[in-house]
Amino acid sequence: MQIHANHKEILAGKTTDIYLRRAEEILKKEKKNPQVTVEVWAKKFPDKYKWAIFTGLNEVLELLKNKKVDIHALGEGSVFFEREPVLTIKGKYLDFAKFETPLLGYICQASGISTKATRCKIAAGSRTVLSFGARRMHPAITPVIDRYAYIGGIDGVSAVLSAEKLKLKPQGTIPHAVILIIGNTVKAALAYDRTIAKGVPRIILVDTFGDEKIESLRLAEKLKDKLDAIRIDTPSSRRGDLPTIVRETREELNSRGFTDVGIFVSGGLDEYSLKDLNPYSEGYGIGTSLSNAPTINFSLDIVEIEGKLVSKKGKISGRKEIFECERCASRNIVFKKNTKPRCDCGNEMKLLTKQVLKKGKVTEEIEEVNVIRNRVLRQLRFLNV
């Protein structure tokens, strides 16, 4: 039984909230279908977030292409701040009303995942970060979550289909199950080395049976130069102080001359836990905090009807645009006046929002995933968590 919505059902408006169906019914009967301008923005971010990454735009364009609407938006993968209008739609209300729910669903979840991924990548610094969240999500949306994690700066993914779609090689080791069935960590590692293609790194779990430090030394002494890294995924019931376990393992390996054996850590990690692990780790597998990332709670609001400024209580009427100073990076939200504002530093500011859909036609070539990812990566040096 298929329980997930397919693209045809989304386009038919079957994933929309019922109150939007009722809005259509009422307005059609009243013969009202005005030209409106709506803005999409986030009033408040999840706790401790000072910025977010805007993603999901390509899916919005796929949703609304061939509809008689215009869309102006930030470039996908752009950083944005609270109360900034990331996307503006202009058109007849009934031409796009039923798509409000899926539109918000696309960008709320996508932006949430990409933002969490970017935060984790910043926290990890130069270390490798992989998405291990496939088992924490509905399999139908595994490629979606891995795509937006990758765009956000994650270096690789574990799920096979996600990797295929991203044109990457899936990353991962072997499960505890193999070590349990074989009955010995070293014997399992030797079987891995005999069986798996030579180009795949030899990274072995060390927390199945015994002390992580002792198991790491046993592996290093047996596999020698073949051992690329060990992976620590100690369950919380046995973990104690994870940074101390990782530090002791690193120091013990170093003292025996195994300085080239890396340490890869996974299990319940997020951007806050990486700080204490960074001095001793070469990489991380991050699962639940990516697949269950807090959404960015965007709202979609009418700000003009037939050119007249209007808004509901608590919102600001009139179409607005985002400008940024190229000299000092100050930003400003400006009402649409066809003029370029000047920054307080005296420099002319640059318009960040651009037209991406005109009368239902995409105005620029849809960007490839690595183009969007590179936009995110270029911004990392200006951001912190």
mmCIF file of C-alpha atoms in Angstrom:
data_model
loop_
_atom_site.group_PDB
_atom_site.id
_atom_site.type_symbol
_atom_site.label_atom_id
_atom_site.label_comp_id
_atom_site.label_asym_id
_atom_site.label_seq_id
_atom_site.Cartn_x
_atom_site.Cartn_y
_atom_site.Cartn_z
ATOM 1 C CA MET A 1 0.000 0.000 0.000
ATOM 2 C CA GLN A 2 1.414 3.376 -1.048
ATOM 3 C CA ILE A 3 0.826 5.946 1.670
ATOM 4 C CA HIS A 4 3.065 8.820 0.527
ATOM 5 C CA ALA A 5 1.773 11.532 -1.819
ATOM 6 C CA ASN A 6 3.101 11.499 -5.362
ATOM 7 C CA HIS A 7 3.830 14.583 -7.466
ATOM 8 C CA LYS A 8 0.562 14.269 -9.382
ATOM 9 C CA GLU A 9 -1.426 14.334 -6.131
ATOM 10 C CA ILE A 10 0.523 17.362 -4.893
ATOM 11 C CA LEU A 11 -0.158 19.245 -8.155
ATOM 12 C CA ALA A 12 -3.827 18.349 -7.854
ATOM 13 C CA GLY A 13 -3.938 20.135 -4.509
ATOM 14 C CA LYS A 14 -4.647 16.985 -2.525
ATOM 15 C CA THR A 15 -1.970 17.736 0.073
ATOM 16 C CA THR A 16 -3.328 21.191 0.810
ATOM 17 C CA ASP A 17 -5.153 22.225 3.971
ATOM 18 C CA ILE A 18 -8.926 22.043 3.668
ATOM 19 C CA TYR A 19 -9.390 25.707 4.554
ATOM 20 C CA LEU A 20 -7.672 26.650 1.286
ATOM 21 C CA ARG A 21 -10.115 24.446 -0.625
ATOM 22 C CA ARG A 22 -12.939 26.277 1.127
ATOM 23 C CA ALA A 23 -11.328 29.612 0.248
ATOM 24 C CA GLU A 24 -11.396 28.621 -3.428
ATOM 25 C CA GLU A 25 -15.019 27.580 -3.212
ATOM 26 C CA ILE A 26 -16.116 30.823 -1.559
ATOM 27 C CA LEU A 27 -14.132 33.151 -3.827
ATOM 28 C CA LYS A 28 -15.260 31.394 -7.004
ATOM 29 C CA LYS A 29 -18.880 31.675 -5.957
ATOM 30 C CA GLU A 30 -18.388 35.356 -5.101
ATOM 31 C CA LYS A 31 -16.594 35.865 -8.442
ATOM 32 C CA LYS A 32 -13.537 37.326 -6.720
ATOM 33 C CA ASN A 33 -10.043 36.527 -7.951
ATOM 34 C CA PRO A 34 -7.891 39.630 -7.431
ATOM 35 C CA GLN A 35 -4.274 40.211 -8.346
ATOM 36 C CA VAL A 36 -2.305 39.794 -5.114
ATOM 37 C CA THR A 37 1.257 39.945 -3.878
ATOM 38 C CA VAL A 38 2.252 37.508 -1.147
ATOM 39 C CA GLU A 39 5.490 37.289 0.817
ATOM 40 C CA VAL A 40 7.119 34.290 2.466
ATOM 41 C CA TRP A 41 9.155 35.061 5.562
ATOM 42 C CA ALA A 42 10.111 33.696 8.974
ATOM 43 C CA LYS A 43 9.276 35.768 12.036
ATOM 44 C CA LYS A 44 11.383 33.698 14.436
ATOM 45 C CA PHE A 45 14.035 30.983 14.069
ATOM 46 C CA PRO A 46 14.523 27.878 16.231
ATOM 47 C CA ASP A 47 16.239 28.460 19.581
ATOM 48 C CA LYS A 48 19.824 29.815 19.341
ATOM 49 C CA TYR A 49 19.708 30.267 15.553
ATOM 50 C CA LYS A 50 20.852 33.696 14.391
ATOM 51 C CA TRP A 51 20.623 32.908 10.672
ATOM 52 C CA ALA A 52 19.265 30.221 8.358
ATOM 53 C CA ILE A 53 19.901 28.800 4.879
ATOM 54 C CA PHE A 54 17.143 29.116 2.270
ATOM 55 C CA THR A 55 16.550 25.922 0.273
ATOM 56 C CA GLY A 56 13.660 24.214 -1.499
ATOM 57 C CA LEU A 57 13.283 26.889 -4.187
ATOM 58 C CA ASN A 58 13.709 24.459 -7.099
ATOM 59 C CA GLU A 59 10.783 22.403 -5.799
ATOM 60 C CA VAL A 60 8.670 25.550 -5.518
ATOM 61 C CA LEU A 61 9.459 26.387 -9.141
ATOM 62 C CA GLU A 62 8.491 22.861 -10.181
ATOM 63 C CA LEU A 63 5.227 23.313 -8.279
ATOM 64 C CA LEU A 64 4.293 26.685 -9.767
ATOM 65 C CA LYS A 65 5.769 26.589 -13.247
ATOM 66 C CA ASN A 66 3.137 26.984 -15.988
ATOM 67 C CA LYS A 67 0.927 28.881 -13.507
ATOM 68 C CA LYS A 68 0.421 32.539 -14.454
ATOM 69 C CA VAL A 69 2.462 33.930 -11.573
ATOM 70 C CA ASP A 70 5.698 35.854 -11.056
ATOM 71 C CA ILE A 71 8.177 34.865 -8.357
ATOM 72 C CA HIS A 72 11.088 36.838 -6.942
ATOM 73 C CA ALA A 73 13.343 35.043 -4.456
ATOM 74 C CA LEU A 74 16.727 34.778 -2.830
ATOM 75 C CA GLY A 75 19.083 32.411 -4.579
ATOM 76 C CA GLU A 76 18.740 28.871 -3.254
ATOM 77 C CA GLY A 77 21.448 28.222 -0.672
ATOM 78 C CA SER A 78 21.520 31.864 0.469
ATOM 79 C CA VAL A 79 21.817 32.864 4.097
ATOM 80 C CA PHE A 80 18.893 34.890 5.446
ATOM 81 C CA PHE A 81 17.712 36.385 8.717
ATOM 82 C CA GLU A 82 14.476 36.726 10.660
ATOM 83 C CA ARG A 83 11.743 38.864 9.076
ATOM 84 C CA GLU A 84 13.382 38.907 5.631
ATOM 85 C CA PRO A 85 11.050 38.104 2.676
ATOM 86 C CA VAL A 86 12.839 35.204 0.981
ATOM 87 C CA LEU A 87 10.198 34.683 -1.704
ATOM 88 C CA THR A 88 7.473 36.868 -3.252
ATOM 89 C CA ILE A 89 4.629 35.682 -5.498
ATOM 90 C CA LYS A 90 2.466 37.970 -7.636
ATOM 91 C CA GLY A 91 -0.552 36.734 -9.554
ATOM 92 C CA LYS A 92 -4.257 35.994 -9.441
ATOM 93 C CA TYR A 93 -4.951 34.510 -6.029
ATOM 94 C CA LEU A 94 -6.872 31.465 -7.236
ATOM 95 C CA ASP A 95 -4.068 30.593 -9.651
ATOM 96 C CA PHE A 96 -1.847 29.509 -6.751
ATOM 97 C CA ALA A 97 -3.920 29.499 -3.534
ATOM 98 C CA LYS A 98 -4.206 25.714 -3.271
ATOM 99 C CA PHE A 99 -0.411 25.348 -3.416
ATOM 100 C CA GLU A 100 0.286 27.321 -0.225
ATOM 101 C CA THR A 101 0.506 24.191 1.942
ATOM 102 C CA PRO A 102 2.979 22.176 -0.190
ATOM 103 C CA LEU A 103 4.981 25.322 -1.017
ATOM 104 C CA LEU A 104 5.569 26.014 2.666
ATOM 105 C CA GLY A 105 6.197 22.329 3.296
ATOM 106 C CA TYR A 106 8.953 22.281 0.682
ATOM 107 C CA ILE A 107 10.904 25.248 1.996
ATOM 108 C CA CYS A 108 10.201 24.862 5.733
ATOM 109 C CA GLN A 109 11.691 21.379 5.882
ATOM 110 C CA ALA A 110 14.389 21.896 3.257
ATOM 111 C CA SER A 111 15.651 25.090 4.878
ATOM 112 C CA GLY A 112 15.565 23.465 8.315
ATOM 113 C CA ILE A 113 17.706 20.530 7.189
ATOM 114 C CA SER A 114 20.170 22.677 5.242
ATOM 115 C CA THR A 115 20.526 25.090 8.143
ATOM 116 C CA LYS A 116 21.257 22.270 10.601
ATOM 117 C CA ALA A 117 23.743 20.768 8.137
ATOM 118 C CA THR A 118 25.528 24.096 7.740
ATOM 119 C CA ARG A 119 25.686 24.531 11.502
ATOM 120 C CA CYS A 120 27.207 21.054 11.877
ATOM 121 C CA LYS A 121 29.721 21.699 9.101
ATOM 122 C CA ILE A 122 30.799 24.974 10.697
ATOM 123 C CA ALA A 123 31.176 23.249 14.073
ATOM 124 C CA ALA A 124 33.231 20.425 12.533
ATOM 125 C CA GLY A 125 35.643 22.766 10.763
ATOM 126 C CA SER A 126 37.778 20.916 8.218
ATOM 127 C CA ARG A 127 36.624 17.477 9.409
ATOM 128 C CA THR A 128 34.443 15.195 7.293
ATOM 129 C CA VAL A 129 30.734 15.165 8.142
ATOM 130 C CA LEU A 130 28.414 12.473 6.753
ATOM 131 C CA SER A 131 24.628 12.140 6.839
ATOM 132 C CA PHE A 132 23.667 8.976 8.701
ATOM 133 C CA GLY A 133 20.007 9.900 9.089
ATOM 134 C CA ALA A 134 18.399 7.451 6.646
ATOM 135 C CA ARG A 135 17.146 5.119 9.385
ATOM 136 C CA ARG A 136 15.546 8.022 11.254
ATOM 137 C CA MET A 137 13.200 9.073 8.454
ATOM 138 C CA HIS A 138 10.436 7.692 6.242
ATOM 139 C CA PRO A 139 12.284 5.968 3.378
ATOM 140 C CA ALA A 140 10.206 7.784 0.760
ATOM 141 C CA ILE A 141 11.857 11.078 1.733
ATOM 142 C CA THR A 142 15.373 9.764 2.352
ATOM 143 C CA PRO A 143 16.748 11.383 -0.857
ATOM 144 C CA VAL A 144 15.037 14.668 0.034
ATOM 145 C CA ILE A 145 16.657 14.911 3.446
ATOM 146 C CA ASP A 146 20.068 13.808 2.197
ATOM 147 C CA ARG A 147 19.888 16.278 -0.703
ATOM 148 C CA TYR A 148 19.318 19.252 1.569
ATOM 149 C CA ALA A 149 21.887 18.040 4.087
ATOM 150 C CA TYR A 150 24.421 17.825 1.245
ATOM 151 C CA ILE A 151 23.487 21.293 -0.014
ATOM 152 C CA GLY A 152 23.992 22.558 3.533
ATOM 153 C CA GLY A 153 27.612 21.401 3.482
ATOM 154 C CA ILE A 154 27.536 17.762 4.560
ATOM 155 C CA ASP A 155 30.313 15.897 2.716
ATOM 156 C CA GLY A 156 28.548 12.624 1.949
ATOM 157 C CA VAL A 157 25.588 10.351 2.624
ATOM 158 C CA SER A 158 25.128 6.737 3.651
ATOM 159 C CA ALA A 159 21.926 5.824 1.761
ATOM 160 C CA VAL A 160 22.449 4.196 -1.640
ATOM 161 C CA LEU A 161 19.631 5.960 -3.523
ATOM 162 C CA SER A 162 20.548 9.363 -2.097
ATOM 163 C CA ALA A 163 24.125 8.901 -3.242
ATOM 164 C CA GLU A 164 22.978 7.866 -6.733
ATOM 165 C CA LYS A 165 20.830 10.972 -7.100
ATOM 166 C CA LEU A 166 23.644 13.210 -5.841
ATOM 167 C CA LYS A 167 26.226 11.423 -8.028
ATOM 168 C CA LEU A 168 28.267 10.467 -4.970
ATOM 169 C CA LYS A 169 29.626 7.225 -3.569
ATOM 170 C CA PRO A 170 27.663 6.114 -0.474
ATOM 171 C CA GLN A 171 29.743 6.306 2.693
ATOM 172 C CA GLY A 172 29.734 3.923 5.647
ATOM 173 C CA THR A 173 31.435 1.020 7.399
ATOM 174 C CA ILE A 174 29.800 -2.273 8.451
ATOM 175 C CA PRO A 175 27.119 -2.774 11.107
ATOM 176 C CA HIS A 176 27.624 -4.216 14.567
ATOM 177 C CA ALA A 177 25.618 -7.210 13.290
ATOM 178 C CA VAL A 178 28.561 -8.466 11.193
ATOM 179 C CA ILE A 179 30.938 -8.273 14.158
ATOM 180 C CA LEU A 180 28.395 -10.005 16.433
ATOM 181 C CA ILE A 181 27.805 -12.823 13.935
ATOM 182 C CA ILE A 182 31.513 -13.399 13.301
ATOM 183 C CA GLY A 183 32.091 -13.084 17.049
ATOM 184 C CA ASN A 184 35.308 -11.078 17.081
ATOM 185 C CA THR A 185 36.126 -7.509 16.037
ATOM 186 C CA VAL A 186 39.529 -8.317 14.511
ATOM 187 C CA LYS A 187 38.225 -11.352 12.593
ATOM 188 C CA ALA A 188 35.328 -9.244 11.255
ATOM 189 C CA ALA A 189 37.785 -6.547 10.170
ATOM 190 C CA LEU A 190 39.910 -9.125 8.321
ATOM 191 C CA ALA A 191 36.797 -10.477 6.596
ATOM 192 C CA TYR A 192 35.891 -6.906 5.616
ATOM 193 C CA ASP A 193 39.358 -6.420 4.160
ATOM 194 C CA ARG A 194 39.179 -9.667 2.190
ATOM 195 C CA THR A 195 35.714 -8.985 0.798
ATOM 196 C CA ILE A 196 35.163 -5.288 0.186
ATOM 197 C CA ALA A 197 36.723 -3.491 -2.800
ATOM 198 C CA LYS A 198 40.188 -2.084 -2.147
ATOM 199 C CA GLY A 199 39.155 1.507 -2.815
ATOM 200 C CA VAL A 200 36.750 1.516 0.140
ATOM 201 C CA PRO A 201 38.379 2.879 3.337
ATOM 202 C CA ARG A 202 38.923 0.312 6.122
ATOM 203 C CA ILE A 203 37.039 1.981 8.988
ATOM 204 C CA ILE A 204 36.082 -0.472 11.728
ATOM 205 C CA LEU A 205 33.663 -0.206 14.656
ATOM 206 C CA VAL A 206 35.409 -0.715 18.005
ATOM 207 C CA ASP A 207 32.535 -0.625 20.516
ATOM 208 C CA THR A 208 30.810 -3.976 19.923
ATOM 209 C CA PHE A 209 32.325 -6.107 22.671
ATOM 210 C CA GLY A 210 35.023 -4.422 24.711
ATOM 211 C CA ASP A 211 36.861 -1.249 25.613
ATOM 212 C CA GLU A 212 37.192 1.095 22.644
ATOM 213 C CA LYS A 213 40.843 1.817 23.344
ATOM 214 C CA ILE A 214 41.830 -1.860 23.601
ATOM 215 C CA GLU A 215 39.852 -2.867 20.497
ATOM 216 C CA SER A 216 41.466 -0.018 18.525
ATOM 217 C CA LEU A 217 44.943 -1.194 19.456
ATOM 218 C CA ARG A 218 44.147 -4.800 18.548
ATOM 219 C CA LEU A 219 42.912 -3.695 15.128
ATOM 220 C CA ALA A 220 45.867 -1.389 14.500
ATOM 221 C CA GLU A 221 48.376 -4.068 15.442
ATOM 222 C CA LYS A 222 46.706 -6.675 13.203
ATOM 223 C CA LEU A 223 45.745 -4.619 10.146
ATOM 224 C CA LYS A 224 48.677 -2.175 10.349
ATOM 225 C CA ASP A 225 48.720 0.140 7.289
ATOM 226 C CA LYS A 226 45.436 -1.285 5.999
ATOM 227 C CA LEU A 227 43.472 0.323 8.853
ATOM 228 C CA ASP A 228 42.342 3.801 7.810
ATOM 229 C CA ALA A 229 40.294 4.635 10.884
ATOM 230 C CA ILE A 230 38.240 3.305 13.744
ATOM 231 C CA ARG A 231 34.661 4.321 14.414
ATOM 232 C CA ILE A 232 33.260 4.941 17.891
ATOM 233 C CA ASP A 233 29.487 4.602 18.151
ATOM 234 C CA THR A 234 29.245 3.715 21.838
ATOM 235 C CA PRO A 235 25.605 3.461 23.052
ATOM 236 C CA SER A 236 24.513 6.059 25.595
ATOM 237 C CA SER A 237 23.997 3.390 28.268
ATOM 238 C CA ARG A 238 27.745 2.632 28.181
ATOM 239 C CA ARG A 239 29.093 5.932 26.973
ATOM 240 C CA GLY A 240 29.996 7.932 30.059
ATOM 241 C CA ASP A 241 32.072 10.877 28.880
ATOM 242 C CA LEU A 242 32.363 10.454 25.104
ATOM 243 C CA PRO A 243 35.051 13.126 24.569
ATOM 244 C CA THR A 244 37.180 11.390 27.224
ATOM 245 C CA ILE A 245 36.756 7.994 25.532
ATOM 246 C CA VAL A 246 37.747 9.499 22.175
ATOM 247 C CA ARG A 247 40.692 11.381 23.692
ATOM 248 C CA GLU A 248 42.035 8.301 25.498
ATOM 249 C CA THR A 249 41.741 6.234 22.318
ATOM 250 C CA ARG A 250 43.550 8.894 20.298
ATOM 251 C CA GLU A 251 46.355 9.239 22.815
ATOM 252 C CA GLU A 252 46.804 5.474 23.132
ATOM 253 C CA LEU A 253 46.989 5.036 19.351
ATOM 254 C CA ASN A 254 49.493 7.876 19.120
ATOM 255 C CA SER A 255 51.670 6.472 21.887
ATOM 256 C CA ARG A 256 51.947 3.151 20.018
ATOM 257 C CA GLY A 257 52.879 4.861 16.746
ATOM 258 C CA PHE A 258 49.478 4.596 15.044
ATOM 259 C CA THR A 259 49.151 8.321 14.403
ATOM 260 C CA ASP A 260 47.765 7.755 10.894
ATOM 261 C CA VAL A 261 44.738 5.812 12.177
ATOM 262 C CA GLY A 262 41.829 8.249 12.182
ATOM 263 C CA ILE A 263 38.892 8.343 14.583
ATOM 264 C CA PHE A 264 35.363 8.662 13.246
ATOM 265 C CA VAL A 265 32.570 9.333 15.759
ATOM 266 C CA SER A 266 28.808 8.812 15.442
ATOM 267 C CA GLY A 267 25.769 8.421 17.658
ATOM 268 C CA GLY A 268 23.550 11.260 18.892
ATOM 269 C CA LEU A 269 25.774 14.104 17.660
ATOM 270 C CA ASP A 270 24.834 17.674 16.781
ATOM 271 C CA GLU A 271 26.629 20.988 16.283
ATOM 272 C CA TYR A 272 26.995 21.513 20.030
ATOM 273 C CA SER A 273 28.656 18.171 20.802
ATOM 274 C CA LEU A 274 31.351 18.456 18.143
ATOM 275 C CA LYS A 275 33.385 21.155 19.891
ATOM 276 C CA ASP A 276 34.751 18.772 22.533
ATOM 277 C CA LEU A 277 35.407 16.007 19.986
ATOM 278 C CA ASN A 278 37.202 18.059 17.331
ATOM 279 C CA PRO A 279 40.717 17.857 18.857
ATOM 280 C CA TYR A 280 40.728 14.055 18.546
ATOM 281 C CA SER A 281 38.429 13.245 15.583
ATOM 282 C CA GLU A 282 38.776 13.241 11.811
ATOM 283 C CA GLY A 283 35.092 12.938 11.007
ATOM 284 C CA TYR A 284 31.512 12.444 12.126
ATOM 285 C CA GLY A 285 28.352 10.619 11.178
ATOM 286 C CA ILE A 286 25.320 12.705 12.075
ATOM 287 C CA GLY A 287 21.844 11.194 11.914
ATOM 288 C CA THR A 288 18.849 12.233 13.986
ATOM 289 C CA SER A 289 19.765 15.897 14.344
ATOM 290 C CA LEU A 290 19.773 16.184 10.532
ATOM 291 C CA SER A 291 16.769 14.033 9.660
ATOM 292 C CA ASN A 292 14.799 15.549 12.552
ATOM 293 C CA ALA A 293 16.118 19.087 12.107
ATOM 294 C CA PRO A 294 13.847 21.884 13.367
ATOM 295 C CA THR A 295 11.893 23.359 10.488
ATOM 296 C CA ILE A 296 12.156 27.024 9.612
ATOM 297 C CA ASN A 297 8.611 28.206 10.253
ATOM 298 C CA PHE A 298 7.876 30.323 7.211
ATOM 299 C CA SER A 299 4.582 32.165 6.816
ATOM 300 C CA LEU A 300 2.882 33.184 3.568
ATOM 301 C CA ASP A 301 0.995 36.480 3.767
ATOM 302 C CA ILE A 302 -0.847 38.779 1.396
ATOM 303 C CA VAL A 303 0.775 42.233 1.399
ATOM 304 C CA GLU A 304 -0.972 43.806 -1.638
ATOM 305 C CA ILE A 305 -4.347 43.365 -3.363
ATOM 306 C CA GLU A 306 -4.764 44.938 -6.798
ATOM 307 C CA GLY A 307 -1.794 47.172 -6.019
ATOM 308 C CA LYS A 308 -3.255 48.422 -2.738
ATOM 309 C CA LEU A 309 -1.175 47.960 0.409
ATOM 310 C CA VAL A 310 -2.888 45.598 2.825
ATOM 311 C CA SER A 311 -1.986 43.018 5.446
ATOM 312 C CA LYS A 312 -3.458 41.164 8.383
ATOM 313 C CA LYS A 313 -2.766 42.198 11.950
ATOM 314 C CA GLY A 314 0.861 41.691 12.972
ATOM 315 C CA LYS A 315 2.214 41.845 9.409
ATOM 316 C CA ILE A 316 3.647 44.722 7.358
ATOM 317 C CA SER A 317 1.901 45.515 4.077
ATOM 318 C CA GLY A 318 3.648 46.229 0.782
ATOM 319 C CA ARG A 319 6.174 44.267 -1.254
ATOM 320 C CA LYS A 320 9.688 44.384 0.177
ATOM 321 C CA GLU A 321 13.148 43.435 -1.068
ATOM 322 C CA ILE A 322 16.449 42.510 0.570
ATOM 323 C CA PHE A 323 19.563 44.574 -0.069
ATOM 324 C CA GLU A 324 23.110 43.985 1.158
ATOM 325 C CA CYS A 325 26.183 46.197 1.313
ATOM 326 C CA GLU A 326 29.066 44.568 -0.532
ATOM 327 C CA ARG A 327 31.551 46.511 1.568
ATOM 328 C CA CYS A 328 30.399 45.847 5.146
ATOM 329 C CA ALA A 329 27.711 43.118 4.639
ATOM 330 C CA SER A 330 24.983 45.172 6.343
ATOM 331 C CA ARG A 331 21.489 44.239 5.166
ATOM 332 C CA ASN A 332 18.329 46.227 4.719
ATOM 333 C CA ILE A 333 14.704 45.371 3.958
ATOM 334 C CA VAL A 334 13.375 48.010 1.582
ATOM 335 C CA PHE A 335 9.880 48.633 0.227
ATOM 336 C CA LYS A 336 9.757 48.128 -3.541
ATOM 337 C CA LYS A 337 10.485 51.575 -5.013
ATOM 338 C CA ASN A 338 12.775 50.753 -7.937
ATOM 339 C CA THR A 339 15.598 52.586 -6.167
ATOM 340 C CA LYS A 340 18.849 51.332 -4.658
ATOM 341 C CA PRO A 341 19.404 52.333 -1.049
ATOM 342 C CA ARG A 342 22.762 53.395 0.322
ATOM 343 C CA CYS A 343 24.356 51.772 3.351
ATOM 344 C CA ASP A 344 25.217 53.795 6.437
ATOM 345 C CA CYS A 345 28.853 53.317 5.401
ATOM 346 C CA GLY A 346 28.090 55.265 2.204
ATOM 347 C CA ASN A 347 28.307 52.322 -0.190
ATOM 348 C CA GLU A 348 25.482 51.510 -2.613
ATOM 349 C CA MET A 349 23.650 48.326 -1.623
ATOM 350 C CA LYS A 350 23.093 45.291 -3.862
ATOM 351 C CA LEU A 351 19.673 43.727 -4.472
ATOM 352 C CA LEU A 352 19.697 40.072 -3.347
ATOM 353 C CA THR A 353 16.249 38.964 -4.509
ATOM 354 C CA LYS A 354 15.776 38.276 -8.209
ATOM 355 C CA GLN A 355 13.017 37.136 -10.534
ATOM 356 C CA VAL A 356 12.999 33.361 -10.968
ATOM 357 C CA LEU A 357 9.551 32.815 -12.539
ATOM 358 C CA LYS A 358 7.743 35.107 -15.014
ATOM 359 C CA LYS A 359 4.174 34.257 -15.998
ATOM 360 C CA GLY A 360 4.898 30.660 -15.070
ATOM 361 C CA LYS A 361 8.125 30.429 -17.065
ATOM 362 C CA VAL A 362 11.432 29.826 -15.286
ATOM 363 C CA THR A 363 13.631 32.831 -16.084
ATOM 364 C CA GLU A 364 16.993 31.185 -15.412
ATOM 365 C CA GLU A 365 18.389 27.700 -15.810
ATOM 366 C CA ILE A 366 17.645 25.485 -12.796
ATOM 367 C CA GLU A 367 20.827 25.247 -10.754
ATOM 368 C CA GLU A 368 22.572 21.922 -10.193
ATOM 369 C CA VAL A 369 22.932 20.709 -6.620
ATOM 370 C CA ASN A 370 26.679 21.409 -6.469
ATOM 371 C CA VAL A 371 26.197 24.997 -7.646
ATOM 372 C CA ILE A 372 23.784 25.545 -4.755
ATOM 373 C CA ARG A 373 26.086 23.730 -2.312
ATOM 374 C CA ASN A 374 29.043 25.874 -3.351
ATOM 375 C CA ARG A 375 26.984 28.992 -2.637
ATOM 376 C CA VAL A 376 26.489 27.707 0.900
ATOM 377 C CA LEU A 377 30.157 26.835 1.346
ATOM 378 C CA ARG A 378 31.270 30.311 0.222
ATOM 379 C CA GLN A 379 29.263 31.795 3.091
ATOM 380 C CA LEU A 380 30.690 29.597 5.865
ATOM 381 C CA ARG A 381 33.507 31.970 6.780
ATOM 382 C CA PHE A 382 30.986 34.675 7.621
ATOM 383 C CA LEU A 383 28.843 32.464 9.886
ATOM 384 C CA ASN A 384 29.143 30.950 13.352
ATOM 385 C CA VAL A 385 27.014 28.821 15.666
#
